[in-house]
Amino acid sequence: MNSEGKILNNIEDKYGEKFVVEGKKEGSVLFPEMYGKDKIFVHPEDKPELIFEAGQSDSQDGKHYDTYIPALWGAELTASLKDKLTDQLPKDSLYKVYVDVAGSKYDVSMKEMSAYDYIKNVNKNVMVVLEVAIKTSGEPNLVKYQDGLYQSYEMIKNLQTKYYSLSVGFVDPSEDVSDYIRTANVNNLPWSNLKAKVYGHILVDEHVNINSPDELISNYEAVKE
């Protein structure tokens, strides 16, 4: 059995579910080097939004690892914040909340645990990221978006994790970036490198002192053509 098959068998045995290996789409810029011999990207059958990474660690004698549980937690946060985020962001925005746990401090027994419970009672050494795509024709009118983006950032900040971030791309309406948002937790591709018409982006995290909408949008960077 090849490495991909062994990794897939491992996570299916571990979680008692069927998973699908993410297909590499022709011409896709999301996964230019998707497959390494020791790493794959997968999702449960009929749930492509739950994409995650699984593989064998080079540094731990081939020990298997996966990020399925953080993917579940990210999906939970996306769903639980949906109404509030929908109120704050433009109606045609795309967004996803995703979770990264430092040191892989989780195990299969936590599959049914709520993200809120985990953060509050188990481990705050967690990164929560809100990835947002806002459609705009030409350079964005940042004042138009500043209040909603600031309130959205506050939602993520108020989860009380050690690390948190807001990443916003301002994209031409002609571009379909739905797959980029869906795979935000694994594609490791900044807005500035996306092969699409992106006018600019905002990236703020716990290292930046943001106390007002004006301070938030002051972090806007235009994408150079």
PDB file of C-alpha atoms in Angstrom:
ATOM      1  CA  MET A   1       0.000   0.000   0.000  1.00  0.00           C
ATOM      2  CA  ASN A   2       1.352   3.467  -0.869  1.00  0.00           C
ATOM      3  CA  SER A   3       1.783   6.269   1.675  1.00  0.00           C
ATOM      4  CA  GLU A   4      -1.495   7.950   0.694  1.00  0.00           C
ATOM      5  CA  GLY A   5      -3.419   4.730   1.242  1.00  0.00           C
ATOM      6  CA  LYS A   6      -1.789   4.113   4.618  1.00  0.00           C
ATOM      7  CA  ILE A   7      -2.595   7.634   5.811  1.00  0.00           C
ATOM      8  CA  LEU A   8      -6.190   7.354   4.605  1.00  0.00           C
ATOM      9  CA  ASN A   9      -6.658   3.968   6.288  1.00  0.00           C
ATOM     10  CA  ASN A  10      -5.235   5.336   9.503  1.00  0.00           C
ATOM     11  CA  ILE A  11      -7.707   8.226   9.816  1.00  0.00           C
ATOM     12  CA  GLU A  12     -10.664   6.077   8.743  1.00  0.00           C
ATOM     13  CA  ASP A  13      -9.817   3.515  11.425  1.00  0.00           C
ATOM     14  CA  LYS A  14      -9.211   6.268  13.947  1.00  0.00           C
ATOM     15  CA  TYR A  15     -12.501   8.114  13.480  1.00  0.00           C
ATOM     16  CA  GLY A  16     -14.750   5.388  12.084  1.00  0.00           C
ATOM     17  CA  GLU A  17     -15.665   7.522   9.066  1.00  0.00           C
ATOM     18  CA  LYS A  18     -15.063   7.490   5.333  1.00  0.00           C
ATOM     19  CA  PHE A  19     -12.858  10.251   3.972  1.00  0.00           C
ATOM     20  CA  VAL A  20     -12.147  11.508   0.462  1.00  0.00           C
ATOM     21  CA  VAL A  21      -8.744  12.684  -0.716  1.00  0.00           C
ATOM     22  CA  GLU A  22      -8.993  16.215  -2.093  1.00  0.00           C
ATOM     23  CA  GLY A  23      -8.640  16.133  -5.854  1.00  0.00           C
ATOM     24  CA  LYS A  24      -6.087  18.381  -7.464  1.00  0.00           C
ATOM     25  CA  LYS A  25      -7.968  20.523  -9.950  1.00  0.00           C
ATOM     26  CA  GLU A  26      -6.338  21.273 -13.265  1.00  0.00           C
ATOM     27  CA  GLY A  27      -4.989  24.798 -13.247  1.00  0.00           C
ATOM     28  CA  SER A  28      -5.679  25.237  -9.534  1.00  0.00           C
ATOM     29  CA  VAL A  29      -3.483  27.745  -7.714  1.00  0.00           C
ATOM     30  CA  LEU A  30      -4.619  26.540  -4.320  1.00  0.00           C
ATOM     31  CA  PHE A  31      -2.510  23.430  -4.100  1.00  0.00           C
ATOM     32  CA  PRO A  32       0.409  23.818  -6.487  1.00  0.00           C
ATOM     33  CA  GLU A  33       2.260  21.161  -4.515  1.00  0.00           C
ATOM     34  CA  MET A  34      -0.659  19.395  -2.907  1.00  0.00           C
ATOM     35  CA  TYR A  35       0.791  15.961  -2.601  1.00  0.00           C
ATOM     36  CA  GLY A  36       3.935  15.070  -0.760  1.00  0.00           C
ATOM     37  CA  LYS A  37       4.686  11.444  -0.071  1.00  0.00           C
ATOM     38  CA  ASP A  38       3.849  11.867   3.592  1.00  0.00           C
ATOM     39  CA  LYS A  39       0.923  14.330   3.490  1.00  0.00           C
ATOM     40  CA  ILE A  40      -2.570  14.460   2.007  1.00  0.00           C
ATOM     41  CA  PHE A  41      -5.604  16.742   2.234  1.00  0.00           C
ATOM     42  CA  VAL A  42      -8.905  15.029   2.914  1.00  0.00           C
ATOM     43  CA  HIS A  43     -12.480  15.646   3.967  1.00  0.00           C
ATOM     44  CA  PRO A  44     -15.409  13.484   5.098  1.00  0.00           C
ATOM     45  CA  GLU A  45     -17.673  12.181   2.357  1.00  0.00           C
ATOM     46  CA  ASP A  46     -20.209  14.863   1.325  1.00  0.00           C
ATOM     47  CA  LYS A  47     -18.556  17.464   3.594  1.00  0.00           C
ATOM     48  CA  PRO A  48     -15.881  19.209   1.498  1.00  0.00           C
ATOM     49  CA  GLU A  49     -15.944  22.205   3.836  1.00  0.00           C
ATOM     50  CA  LEU A  50     -14.294  20.032   6.501  1.00  0.00           C
ATOM     51  CA  ILE A  51     -10.999  19.760   4.645  1.00  0.00           C
ATOM     52  CA  PHE A  52      -7.961  18.986   6.779  1.00  0.00           C
ATOM     53  CA  GLU A  53      -4.410  17.702   6.594  1.00  0.00           C
ATOM     54  CA  ALA A  54      -3.283  14.189   7.480  1.00  0.00           C
ATOM     55  CA  GLY A  55       0.126  12.607   7.199  1.00  0.00           C
ATOM     56  CA  GLN A  56       3.157  10.977   8.707  1.00  0.00           C
ATOM     57  CA  SER A  57       5.596  13.061  10.713  1.00  0.00           C
ATOM     58  CA  ASP A  58       9.207  13.049   9.567  1.00  0.00           C
ATOM     59  CA  SER A  59      10.369  14.073  13.024  1.00  0.00           C
ATOM     60  CA  GLN A  60       8.505  11.449  15.058  1.00  0.00           C
ATOM     61  CA  ASP A  61       9.492   8.147  13.455  1.00  0.00           C
ATOM     62  CA  GLY A  62       6.635   8.182  10.976  1.00  0.00           C
ATOM     63  CA  LYS A  63       3.941   8.813  13.578  1.00  0.00           C
ATOM     64  CA  HIS A  64       0.587   9.636  11.988  1.00  0.00           C
ATOM     65  CA  TYR A  65      -1.069  12.969  12.614  1.00  0.00           C
ATOM     66  CA  ASP A  66      -4.156  14.820  11.409  1.00  0.00           C
ATOM     67  CA  THR A  67      -6.027  18.069  11.971  1.00  0.00           C
ATOM     68  CA  TYR A  68      -9.576  16.750  11.758  1.00  0.00           C
ATOM     69  CA  ILE A  69     -10.608  17.859  15.243  1.00  0.00           C
ATOM     70  CA  PRO A  70      -9.482  21.485  14.737  1.00  0.00           C
ATOM     71  CA  ALA A  71     -11.361  21.395  11.407  1.00  0.00           C
ATOM     72  CA  LEU A  72     -14.500  20.344  13.288  1.00  0.00           C
ATOM     73  CA  TRP A  73     -13.987  23.137  15.801  1.00  0.00           C
ATOM     74  CA  GLY A  74     -13.540  25.662  13.016  1.00  0.00           C
ATOM     75  CA  ALA A  75     -16.788  24.509  11.411  1.00  0.00           C
ATOM     76  CA  GLU A  76     -18.546  24.801  14.766  1.00  0.00           C
ATOM     77  CA  LEU A  77     -17.347  28.376  15.262  1.00  0.00           C
ATOM     78  CA  THR A  78     -18.268  29.313  11.688  1.00  0.00           C
ATOM     79  CA  ALA A  79     -21.800  28.016  12.244  1.00  0.00           C
ATOM     80  CA  SER A  80     -22.253  29.502  15.707  1.00  0.00           C
ATOM     81  CA  LEU A  81     -21.072  32.961  14.609  1.00  0.00           C
ATOM     82  CA  LYS A  82     -22.915  32.874  11.285  1.00  0.00           C
ATOM     83  CA  ASP A  83     -25.839  35.124  12.227  1.00  0.00           C
ATOM     84  CA  LYS A  84     -23.609  37.755  13.824  1.00  0.00           C
ATOM     85  CA  LEU A  85     -21.090  37.713  10.981  1.00  0.00           C
ATOM     86  CA  THR A  86     -23.852  37.908   8.383  1.00  0.00           C
ATOM     87  CA  ASP A  87     -25.147  41.037  10.122  1.00  0.00           C
ATOM     88  CA  GLN A  88     -21.728  42.693  10.075  1.00  0.00           C
ATOM     89  CA  LEU A  89     -20.322  41.738   6.660  1.00  0.00           C
ATOM     90  CA  PRO A  90     -21.579  42.681   3.166  1.00  0.00           C
ATOM     91  CA  LYS A  91     -24.279  40.303   1.981  1.00  0.00           C
ATOM     92  CA  ASP A  92     -22.172  38.662  -0.748  1.00  0.00           C
ATOM     93  CA  SER A  93     -19.117  38.125   1.459  1.00  0.00           C
ATOM     94  CA  LEU A  94     -17.584  34.699   1.882  1.00  0.00           C
ATOM     95  CA  TYR A  95     -16.010  33.741   5.175  1.00  0.00           C
ATOM     96  CA  LYS A  96     -14.666  30.891   7.228  1.00  0.00           C
ATOM     97  CA  VAL A  97     -13.453  30.547  10.799  1.00  0.00           C
ATOM     98  CA  TYR A  98     -10.682  28.058  11.283  1.00  0.00           C
ATOM     99  CA  VAL A  99      -8.736  26.752  14.248  1.00  0.00           C
ATOM    100  CA  ASP A 100      -5.132  25.745  14.702  1.00  0.00           C
ATOM    101  CA  VAL A 101      -3.991  24.118  17.944  1.00  0.00           C
ATOM    102  CA  ALA A 102      -0.346  24.564  18.846  1.00  0.00           C
ATOM    103  CA  GLY A 103       1.432  21.316  19.610  1.00  0.00           C
ATOM    104  CA  SER A 104      -1.511  19.182  18.426  1.00  0.00           C
ATOM    105  CA  LYS A 105      -2.864  19.148  21.978  1.00  0.00           C
ATOM    106  CA  TYR A 106      -6.011  17.186  21.189  1.00  0.00           C
ATOM    107  CA  ASP A 107      -6.946  13.571  20.603  1.00  0.00           C
ATOM    108  CA  VAL A 108      -9.731  11.409  19.213  1.00  0.00           C
ATOM    109  CA  SER A 109     -11.594  11.491  22.547  1.00  0.00           C
ATOM    110  CA  MET A 110     -12.275  15.193  21.947  1.00  0.00           C
ATOM    111  CA  LYS A 111     -14.151  14.660  18.693  1.00  0.00           C
ATOM    112  CA  GLU A 112     -17.505  15.508  20.276  1.00  0.00           C
ATOM    113  CA  MET A 113     -16.143  18.289  22.490  1.00  0.00           C
ATOM    114  CA  SER A 114     -17.280  21.831  21.756  1.00  0.00           C
ATOM    115  CA  ALA A 115     -14.668  24.338  20.674  1.00  0.00           C
ATOM    116  CA  TYR A 116     -15.946  26.675  23.380  1.00  0.00           C
ATOM    117  CA  ASP A 117     -15.499  23.990  26.033  1.00  0.00           C
ATOM    118  CA  TYR A 118     -11.997  23.176  24.797  1.00  0.00           C
ATOM    119  CA  ILE A 119     -10.897  26.814  24.813  1.00  0.00           C
ATOM    120  CA  LYS A 120     -12.438  27.618  28.180  1.00  0.00           C
ATOM    121  CA  ASN A 121     -11.529  24.488  30.130  1.00  0.00           C
ATOM    122  CA  VAL A 122      -8.693  22.680  28.373  1.00  0.00           C
ATOM    123  CA  ASN A 123      -6.368  24.842  26.330  1.00  0.00           C
ATOM    124  CA  LYS A 124      -6.212  28.522  25.350  1.00  0.00           C
ATOM    125  CA  ASN A 125      -3.011  28.059  23.342  1.00  0.00           C
ATOM    126  CA  VAL A 126      -5.102  28.119  20.179  1.00  0.00           C
ATOM    127  CA  MET A 127      -5.126  30.198  16.997  1.00  0.00           C
ATOM    128  CA  VAL A 128      -8.529  31.253  15.651  1.00  0.00           C
ATOM    129  CA  VAL A 129      -8.609  32.912  12.233  1.00  0.00           C
ATOM    130  CA  LEU A 130     -11.494  34.624  10.462  1.00  0.00           C
ATOM    131  CA  GLU A 131     -10.897  34.593   6.699  1.00  0.00           C
ATOM    132  CA  VAL A 132     -13.156  36.952   4.706  1.00  0.00           C
ATOM    133  CA  ALA A 133     -13.569  37.718   1.015  1.00  0.00           C
ATOM    134  CA  ILE A 134     -15.376  40.961   0.213  1.00  0.00           C
ATOM    135  CA  LYS A 135     -16.488  41.599  -3.373  1.00  0.00           C
ATOM    136  CA  THR A 136     -15.804  45.099  -4.645  1.00  0.00           C
ATOM    137  CA  SER A 137     -15.631  46.696  -8.083  1.00  0.00           C
ATOM    138  CA  GLY A 138     -12.328  48.546  -8.021  1.00  0.00           C
ATOM    139  CA  GLU A 139     -10.443  49.832  -5.012  1.00  0.00           C
ATOM    140  CA  PRO A 140     -12.602  49.348  -1.904  1.00  0.00           C
ATOM    141  CA  ASN A 141     -14.259  52.162  -0.004  1.00  0.00           C
ATOM    142  CA  LEU A 142     -12.802  51.067   3.319  1.00  0.00           C
ATOM    143  CA  VAL A 143     -14.958  53.384   5.412  1.00  0.00           C
ATOM    144  CA  LYS A 144     -17.975  51.478   4.124  1.00  0.00           C
ATOM    145  CA  TYR A 145     -16.664  48.253   5.655  1.00  0.00           C
ATOM    146  CA  GLN A 146     -14.720  49.384   8.691  1.00  0.00           C
ATOM    147  CA  ASP A 147     -17.412  49.072  11.371  1.00  0.00           C
ATOM    148  CA  GLY A 148     -18.535  45.602  10.332  1.00  0.00           C
ATOM    149  CA  LEU A 149     -14.975  44.312  10.024  1.00  0.00           C
ATOM    150  CA  TYR A 150     -14.065  45.731  13.417  1.00  0.00           C
ATOM    151  CA  GLN A 151     -17.068  44.059  15.060  1.00  0.00           C
ATOM    152  CA  SER A 152     -16.191  40.784  13.319  1.00  0.00           C
ATOM    153  CA  TYR A 153     -12.624  41.024  14.586  1.00  0.00           C
ATOM    154  CA  GLU A 154     -13.918  41.631  18.099  1.00  0.00           C
ATOM    155  CA  MET A 155     -15.986  38.429  17.883  1.00  0.00           C
ATOM    156  CA  ILE A 156     -12.838  36.421  17.208  1.00  0.00           C
ATOM    157  CA  LYS A 157     -10.836  38.289  19.824  1.00  0.00           C
ATOM    158  CA  ASN A 158     -13.525  37.685  22.444  1.00  0.00           C
ATOM    159  CA  LEU A 159     -13.130  33.919  22.145  1.00  0.00           C
ATOM    160  CA  GLN A 160     -10.228  34.454  24.543  1.00  0.00           C
ATOM    161  CA  THR A 161      -7.655  32.341  22.724  1.00  0.00           C
ATOM    162  CA  LYS A 162      -3.958  33.161  22.913  1.00  0.00           C
ATOM    163  CA  TYR A 163      -3.760  33.789  19.182  1.00  0.00           C
ATOM    164  CA  TYR A 164      -6.355  35.300  16.851  1.00  0.00           C
ATOM    165  CA  SER A 165      -6.355  36.866  13.418  1.00  0.00           C
ATOM    166  CA  LEU A 166      -8.535  38.541  10.801  1.00  0.00           C
ATOM    167  CA  SER A 167      -7.604  38.164   7.135  1.00  0.00           C
ATOM    168  CA  VAL A 168      -9.667  40.086   4.573  1.00  0.00           C
ATOM    169  CA  GLY A 169      -9.287  40.128   0.810  1.00  0.00           C
ATOM    170  CA  PHE A 170     -11.063  42.677  -1.387  1.00  0.00           C
ATOM    171  CA  VAL A 171     -11.812  40.823  -4.614  1.00  0.00           C
ATOM    172  CA  ASP A 172     -13.386  41.727  -7.924  1.00  0.00           C
ATOM    173  CA  PRO A 173     -16.966  40.364  -8.307  1.00  0.00           C
ATOM    174  CA  SER A 174     -15.886  38.465 -11.425  1.00  0.00           C
ATOM    175  CA  GLU A 175     -13.639  36.198  -9.363  1.00  0.00           C
ATOM    176  CA  ASP A 176     -14.811  32.957  -7.755  1.00  0.00           C
ATOM    177  CA  VAL A 177     -12.799  32.586  -4.557  1.00  0.00           C
ATOM    178  CA  SER A 178     -15.158  30.147  -2.839  1.00  0.00           C
ATOM    179  CA  ASP A 179     -12.604  27.341  -3.012  1.00  0.00           C
ATOM    180  CA  TYR A 180      -9.923  29.620  -1.620  1.00  0.00           C
ATOM    181  CA  ILE A 181     -12.091  30.358   1.414  1.00  0.00           C
ATOM    182  CA  ARG A 182     -13.127  26.704   1.797  1.00  0.00           C
ATOM    183  CA  THR A 183      -9.500  25.602   1.924  1.00  0.00           C
ATOM    184  CA  ALA A 184      -8.178  28.564   3.923  1.00  0.00           C
ATOM    185  CA  ASN A 185      -7.050  26.353   6.801  1.00  0.00           C
ATOM    186  CA  VAL A 186      -4.767  24.263   4.577  1.00  0.00           C
ATOM    187  CA  ASN A 187      -3.840  26.254   1.469  1.00  0.00           C
ATOM    188  CA  ASN A 188      -1.311  28.555   3.185  1.00  0.00           C
ATOM    189  CA  LEU A 189      -1.705  31.060   0.351  1.00  0.00           C
ATOM    190  CA  PRO A 190      -1.829  34.809   1.125  1.00  0.00           C
ATOM    191  CA  TRP A 191      -4.222  37.101  -0.686  1.00  0.00           C
ATOM    192  CA  SER A 192      -1.312  38.861  -2.385  1.00  0.00           C
ATOM    193  CA  ASN A 193      -0.244  35.616  -4.107  1.00  0.00           C
ATOM    194  CA  LEU A 194      -3.689  34.537  -5.267  1.00  0.00           C
ATOM    195  CA  LYS A 195      -3.981  34.417  -9.058  1.00  0.00           C
ATOM    196  CA  ALA A 196      -7.163  36.459  -9.077  1.00  0.00           C
ATOM    197  CA  LYS A 197      -8.111  40.119  -9.246  1.00  0.00           C
ATOM    198  CA  VAL A 198      -7.492  41.135  -5.640  1.00  0.00           C
ATOM    199  CA  TYR A 199      -7.374  44.864  -4.981  1.00  0.00           C
ATOM    200  CA  GLY A 200      -5.962  44.690  -1.483  1.00  0.00           C
ATOM    201  CA  HIS A 201      -6.082  42.981   1.872  1.00  0.00           C
ATOM    202  CA  ILE A 202      -6.087  43.489   5.620  1.00  0.00           C
ATOM    203  CA  LEU A 203      -4.270  41.214   8.039  1.00  0.00           C
ATOM    204  CA  VAL A 204      -4.338  41.904  11.772  1.00  0.00           C
ATOM    205  CA  ASP A 205      -3.647  39.664  14.733  1.00  0.00           C
ATOM    206  CA  GLU A 206      -2.978  39.706  18.473  1.00  0.00           C
ATOM    207  CA  HIS A 207       0.334  41.508  17.908  1.00  0.00           C
ATOM    208  CA  VAL A 208      -1.424  44.595  16.515  1.00  0.00           C
ATOM    209  CA  ASN A 209      -3.128  46.985  18.917  1.00  0.00           C
ATOM    210  CA  ILE A 210      -6.568  47.520  17.363  1.00  0.00           C
ATOM    211  CA  ASN A 211      -9.074  49.548  19.379  1.00  0.00           C
ATOM    212  CA  SER A 212     -11.230  51.180  16.707  1.00  0.00           C
ATOM    213  CA  PRO A 213     -12.512  50.676  13.159  1.00  0.00           C
ATOM    214  CA  ASP A 214     -10.135  53.392  11.939  1.00  0.00           C
ATOM    215  CA  GLU A 215      -7.146  51.541  13.361  1.00  0.00           C
ATOM    216  CA  LEU A 216      -8.286  48.338  11.725  1.00  0.00           C
ATOM    217  CA  ILE A 217      -8.549  49.711   8.193  1.00  0.00           C
ATOM    218  CA  SER A 218      -5.246  51.546   8.566  1.00  0.00           C
ATOM    219  CA  ASN A 219      -3.714  48.086   8.070  1.00  0.00           C
ATOM    220  CA  TYR A 220      -5.050  47.873   4.507  1.00  0.00           C
ATOM    221  CA  GLU A 221      -2.445  47.092   1.863  1.00  0.00           C
ATOM    222  CA  ALA A 222      -3.125  47.460  -1.839  1.00  0.00           C
ATOM    223  CA  VAL A 223      -1.972  44.632  -4.078  1.00  0.00           C
ATOM    224  CA  LYS A 224       0.606  45.783  -6.590  1.00  0.00           C
ATOM    225  CA  GLU A 225      -0.122  44.826 -10.168  1.00  0.00           C
TER     226      GLU A 225
END
